[in-house]
Amino acid sequence: MFLDKAKIYVKGGDGGDGIVSFKRELYVPEGGPAGGDGGKGGDLIFRVDEGLRTLVDFRYQKHFKAPRGERGKTKGMHGAKAEDMIVRVPPGTVVIDDDTQEIVADLTRQGQEVVVARGGRGGRGNMRFATARNPAPHLSENGEEGQERWIVLELKVMADVGLVGFPSVGKSTLLSVVSAAQPKIGAYHFTTITPNLGVVDVGEGRSFVMADLPGLIEGAHEGVGLGHEFLRHVERTRIIVHVIDMAATEERDPYDDFVKINEELRLYNAKLADRPQIVAANKMDMPGAEENLQQFRERLKQDGRDDIEIFPISAMARKGVQELLYRAADLLEQIPEMPLVEEVVDLSERKIYKFEKEEDDNEFTIRRENDTFIVECIGIERMLKRMNLNSYDGLLRFGQAIRKSGIENALRQRGAKDGHMVQIGDFEFEFVEQE
């Protein structure tokens, strides 16, 4: 089964919780706090495996979650960092953030990898909060949650040469003749509904990958027919071989076919109009093909496009095919590979993400709904998720953070009085004026 698009959920591992612990050793008076930090959660990493050819694995598993870090230990020992979760993807996979539609990575080479969901930091143990004023804190942090998001995977076939053209012009036949691929061949439209790949041995030690791509029809750039399911794969090919039924066996004008297909390519992606293109004038062994080819050349000249190379062939009779392959191989030697975006994380270059505090984290907004004041503040909400509020020290630290950020005075200015409720994130508490 060929699957070239999938939407999945990914989540980095949560950080391990820090703990509250105290030294209790013989002959060690006032041992002090000894709660260790939690370990970092595992990252979720996509790695290219050239042994894969489709995204079919993601049809059956759509949720991927990296393991969480280990909880902190006594005697000041840290919890272990969780192992990263490696998810294998085929070469040619484009990773897109579903919310922003931003291209996260374009994975093309064997072993190339990218972190798609970072693991959370481990929480701090109580030994981290010891001060001269509070030498024995009963305070620890929960582990930070791992990054989570929905992403879309699109597989764009990694082929050097792509065969394009209307249905039933002979693309599958040509691929079966020049390679060991065995695509489905039939005398009806859309025989090919998924791309077929074949390795073409040109001779002289040269070879390349050719893809027989599903047939186009007018309006494909808007999704008509196979539409985007086809056009997605054309983007990756370095050379376009435009196969045309020069015998007009379906009573279509070969030149009109040529114009319509190129217009669909341009409307889908303007860059495809500049992609090197060779015309394979197929079915030249049939009546009327020579006359149509002559008219085709004349109309190209009238439109100022006589620079396009034309190779008369008969894929069925295997005539003129070798010359076409030689020319394609020569062009490929002059054209570099074209990834969609700049290369991302490599095995030898692992990105290190620093959790730096944003300048606007402590900015806040307050709105009132009846007797409840709703506060939105990224920094405080993040602290609440990590802080253990079941202890006196935790509540004391939260109160200090509210005062220091200016939220307490702002609530008072907005009319908050004893008995009013305040909500920050999922945490709700009663506003009480200190005497």
Coordinates of C-alpha atoms in Angstrom, one line a residue, residues 105-382:
A105 CA 11.9 19.9 8.1
D106 CA 12.6 18.4 4.6
L107 CA 14.2 15.1 5.2
T108 CA 16.0 13.7 2.2
R109 CA 19.2 11.9 3.2
Q110 CA 19.8 8.6 4.9
G111 CA 20.4 9.2 8.6
Q112 CA 19.2 12.8 8.6
E113 CA 17.2 13.6 11.7
V114 CA 15.2 16.4 13.3
V115 CA 13.7 16.9 16.8
V116 CA 10.0 17.4 16.3
A117 CA 9.0 17.5 20.0
R118 CA 11.4 18.5 22.7
G119 CA 11.3 16.8 26.1
G120 CA 10.6 18.8 29.2
R121 CA 13.1 19.7 31.9
G122 CA 13.2 17.8 35.1
G123 CA 11.8 19.5 38.2
R124 CA 14.2 20.7 40.9
G125 CA 14.5 19.0 44.3
N126 CA 14.3 20.7 47.6
M127 CA 18.1 21.0 47.9
R128 CA 17.9 23.6 45.1
F129 CA 15.7 25.9 47.2
A130 CA 17.9 26.0 50.4
T131 CA 18.8 29.5 51.5
A132 CA 20.3 31.1 54.6
R133 CA 16.8 32.2 55.6
N134 CA 15.2 28.8 54.8
P135 CA 17.8 26.1 55.2
A136 CA 15.3 23.3 55.2
P137 CA 12.7 23.9 52.5
H138 CA 9.8 21.6 52.0
L139 CA 9.5 22.6 48.4
S140 CA 10.1 20.8 45.0
E141 CA 9.0 21.2 41.4
N142 CA 7.1 18.9 39.1
G143 CA 8.8 18.1 35.8
E144 CA 8.1 20.3 32.8
E145 CA 5.7 19.0 30.2
G146 CA 7.1 17.9 26.9
Q147 CA 6.4 19.8 23.7
E148 CA 3.3 18.5 21.9
R149 CA 1.7 19.2 18.6
W150 CA -0.1 17.8 15.6
I151 CA 2.1 17.5 12.5
V152 CA 1.4 16.6 8.9
L153 CA 3.8 14.3 7.0
E154 CA 3.9 14.6 3.2
L155 CA 6.0 12.2 1.2
K156 CA 7.3 13.7 -2.1
V157 CA 8.7 10.9 -4.2
M158 CA 12.5 11.1 -4.4
A159 CA 13.0 10.6 -8.1
D160 CA 15.5 12.3 -10.5
V161 CA 13.2 12.1 -13.5
G162 CA 9.4 12.4 -13.3
L163 CA 7.1 11.3 -16.2
V164 CA 4.1 13.6 -16.6
G165 CA 1.3 13.8 -19.1
F166 CA -2.4 13.1 -19.7
P167 CA -3.8 9.6 -18.7
S168 CA -3.0 6.8 -21.2
V169 CA -0.2 8.5 -23.0
G170 CA 2.3 5.6 -22.2
K171 CA 4.1 6.7 -19.1
S172 CA 3.8 3.3 -17.3
T173 CA 4.8 1.5 -20.5
L174 CA 7.9 3.7 -20.8
L175 CA 8.9 3.0 -17.2
S176 CA 8.4 -0.7 -17.6
V177 CA 10.6 -0.7 -20.7
V178 CA 13.6 1.2 -19.2
S179 CA 13.6 -0.3 -15.7
A180 CA 12.7 -3.5 -13.8
A181 CA 9.6 -1.8 -12.4
Q182 CA 6.3 -3.4 -13.2
P183 CA 3.6 -0.7 -13.0
K184 CA 0.0 -1.6 -13.8
I185 CA -0.7 -1.0 -17.5
G186 CA -4.2 -0.8 -19.0
A187 CA -6.2 0.8 -21.8
Y188 CA -8.2 3.0 -19.6
H189 CA -7.6 6.3 -17.7
F190 CA -5.9 6.5 -14.3
T191 CA -4.5 3.0 -14.5
T192 CA -1.7 4.5 -12.3
I193 CA -3.2 5.9 -9.1
T194 CA 0.1 6.0 -7.1
P195 CA 3.7 6.8 -8.1
N196 CA 5.8 3.9 -9.4
L197 CA 9.6 4.1 -9.1
G198 CA 12.2 2.4 -11.2
V199 CA 16.0 2.5 -11.4
V200 CA 17.2 3.2 -14.9
D201 CA 20.6 1.9 -16.0
V202 CA 21.7 4.2 -18.8
G203 CA 25.0 2.4 -19.3
E204 CA 28.5 3.8 -19.0
G205 CA 28.1 3.5 -15.2
R206 CA 25.3 6.0 -15.1
S207 CA 21.9 5.4 -13.6
F208 CA 19.0 7.4 -12.1
V209 CA 15.6 7.0 -10.5
M210 CA 12.5 7.5 -12.7
A211 CA 9.0 7.9 -11.4
D212 CA 5.8 7.2 -13.3
L213 CA 3.4 9.7 -11.8
P214 CA -0.4 9.5 -12.0
G215 CA -2.0 11.2 -15.0
L216 CA -3.0 14.8 -15.0
I217 CA -6.1 16.4 -16.3
E218 CA -7.2 20.0 -16.7
G219 CA -8.0 21.6 -13.3
A220 CA -5.6 19.4 -11.4
H221 CA -4.1 22.4 -9.5
E222 CA -7.5 22.8 -7.9
G223 CA -7.7 19.1 -6.9
V224 CA -9.6 17.9 -10.0
G225 CA -8.9 14.2 -10.7
L226 CA -5.9 13.1 -8.7
G227 CA -5.0 16.7 -8.4
H228 CA -2.7 17.5 -5.5
E229 CA -2.1 13.8 -5.0
F230 CA -0.1 13.9 -8.2
L231 CA 1.4 17.4 -8.2
R232 CA 3.0 16.9 -4.8
H233 CA 5.5 14.5 -6.2
V234 CA 6.4 16.6 -9.3
E235 CA 8.0 19.2 -7.0
R236 CA 10.8 16.8 -6.0
T237 CA 11.9 15.7 -9.5
R238 CA 14.9 17.4 -11.0
I239 CA 13.9 16.8 -14.6
I240 CA 10.4 16.5 -16.1
V241 CA 9.9 14.2 -19.0
H242 CA 6.6 15.2 -20.6
V243 CA 5.1 12.2 -22.4
I244 CA 2.7 13.1 -25.2
D245 CA 0.5 10.9 -27.3
M246 CA 1.7 12.2 -30.7
A247 CA -0.6 9.9 -32.6
A248 CA -3.6 11.5 -30.9
T249 CA -5.3 8.1 -30.3
E250 CA -7.9 9.7 -28.1
E251 CA -8.5 12.5 -30.6
R252 CA -6.9 15.2 -28.5
D253 CA -4.5 17.8 -30.0
P254 CA -1.0 16.9 -28.8
Y255 CA 0.0 20.6 -28.6
D256 CA -3.1 21.5 -26.5
D257 CA -2.1 18.6 -24.2
F258 CA 1.4 20.1 -23.8
V259 CA 0.1 23.6 -23.1
K260 CA -2.6 22.4 -20.6
I261 CA -0.2 20.2 -18.6
N262 CA 2.4 22.9 -18.3
E263 CA -0.3 25.4 -17.2
E264 CA -1.4 23.0 -14.4
L265 CA 2.2 22.7 -13.3
R266 CA 2.7 26.5 -13.2
L267 CA -0.5 27.2 -11.4
Y268 CA 0.4 24.6 -8.7
N269 CA 3.9 25.8 -8.2
A270 CA 5.5 28.6 -10.3
K271 CA 8.9 27.1 -9.8
L272 CA 7.9 24.1 -11.9
A273 CA 7.7 26.3 -15.0
D274 CA 11.5 26.7 -14.8
R275 CA 12.2 23.0 -14.2
P276 CA 14.2 21.4 -17.1
Q277 CA 11.8 19.6 -19.4
I278 CA 12.1 17.1 -22.2
V279 CA 9.2 16.1 -24.5
A280 CA 8.9 12.4 -25.2
A281 CA 6.8 12.2 -28.4
N282 CA 5.3 8.8 -27.8
K283 CA 3.5 6.3 -30.1
M284 CA 5.5 7.4 -33.2
D285 CA 4.9 4.0 -34.8
M286 CA 1.2 4.7 -35.2
P287 CA -0.5 6.4 -38.2
G288 CA -0.6 10.2 -38.2
A289 CA 2.1 10.6 -35.6
E290 CA 4.7 12.0 -38.0
E291 CA 2.3 14.7 -39.3
N292 CA 1.3 15.7 -35.8
L293 CA 5.0 15.9 -34.7
Q294 CA 5.7 18.3 -37.6
Q295 CA 2.7 20.5 -36.6
F296 CA 3.8 20.3 -32.9
R297 CA 7.3 21.6 -33.8
E298 CA 5.8 24.4 -35.9
R299 CA 3.5 25.6 -33.1
L300 CA 6.4 25.5 -30.6
K301 CA 8.3 27.8 -33.0
Q302 CA 5.4 30.1 -33.4
D303 CA 5.1 30.5 -29.6
G304 CA 8.8 31.0 -29.2
R305 CA 9.4 27.7 -27.3
D306 CA 11.4 25.9 -30.0
D307 CA 14.2 25.6 -27.4
I308 CA 12.4 22.6 -25.9
E309 CA 14.0 19.3 -26.8
I310 CA 11.8 16.7 -28.4
F311 CA 12.6 13.0 -28.6
P312 CA 10.4 10.9 -30.9
I313 CA 9.9 7.5 -29.3
S314 CA 7.8 4.4 -29.3
A315 CA 7.8 3.0 -25.8
M316 CA 5.9 -0.2 -26.9
A317 CA 8.4 -0.9 -29.8
R318 CA 11.3 0.4 -27.7
K319 CA 12.4 2.8 -30.4
G320 CA 14.2 6.1 -29.6
V321 CA 14.1 5.3 -25.9
Q322 CA 17.9 5.1 -25.4
E323 CA 18.6 8.5 -26.9
L324 CA 16.0 9.9 -24.4
L325 CA 17.7 8.3 -21.5
Y326 CA 21.2 9.5 -22.5
R327 CA 19.9 13.1 -22.7
A328 CA 18.2 12.8 -19.3
A329 CA 21.4 11.5 -17.7
D330 CA 23.4 14.3 -19.2
L331 CA 21.0 16.9 -17.8
L332 CA 21.1 15.3 -14.4
E333 CA 24.8 15.7 -14.1
Q334 CA 24.4 19.5 -14.5
I335 CA 21.5 19.9 -12.0
P336 CA 22.0 19.8 -8.2
E337 CA 19.4 18.3 -5.9
M338 CA 16.7 20.7 -4.7
P339 CA 15.3 20.2 -1.2
L340 CA 12.3 22.2 -0.3
V341 CA 14.0 23.9 2.7
E342 CA 17.5 24.1 4.0
E343 CA 18.9 21.0 5.6
V344 CA 18.1 20.5 9.2
V345 CA 19.5 18.5 12.1
D346 CA 22.1 15.9 11.0
L347 CA 23.5 13.0 12.9
S348 CA 26.8 14.9 13.3
E349 CA 25.0 18.2 14.1
R350 CA 22.5 17.8 16.9
K351 CA 20.7 21.0 17.8
I352 CA 20.8 22.0 21.5
Y353 CA 17.7 23.8 22.7
K354 CA 18.2 26.2 25.6
F355 CA 15.2 26.9 27.7
E356 CA 15.6 30.7 28.0
K357 CA 13.1 32.9 29.7
E358 CA 11.1 35.1 27.3
E359 CA 11.1 38.8 28.0
D360 CA 7.3 39.0 27.9
D361 CA 6.6 35.9 30.1
N362 CA 5.7 38.1 33.1
E363 CA 3.3 40.3 31.1
F364 CA -0.3 39.7 32.2
T365 CA -3.9 40.6 31.4
I366 CA -6.8 40.7 33.8
R367 CA -10.5 40.4 32.9
R368 CA -13.5 40.2 35.2
E369 CA -16.4 37.8 34.9
N370 CA -19.0 38.5 37.7
D371 CA -17.0 37.9 41.0
T372 CA -14.1 36.1 39.4
F373 CA -11.0 37.8 38.1
I374 CA -9.2 35.8 35.3
V375 CA -5.5 36.4 35.0
E376 CA -3.5 35.4 32.0
C377 CA 0.3 35.3 32.5
I378 CA 2.5 32.8 30.7
G379 CA 5.3 32.9 33.4
I380 CA 2.9 32.4 36.3
E381 CA 1.0 29.7 34.5
R382 CA 4.2 27.8 33.7

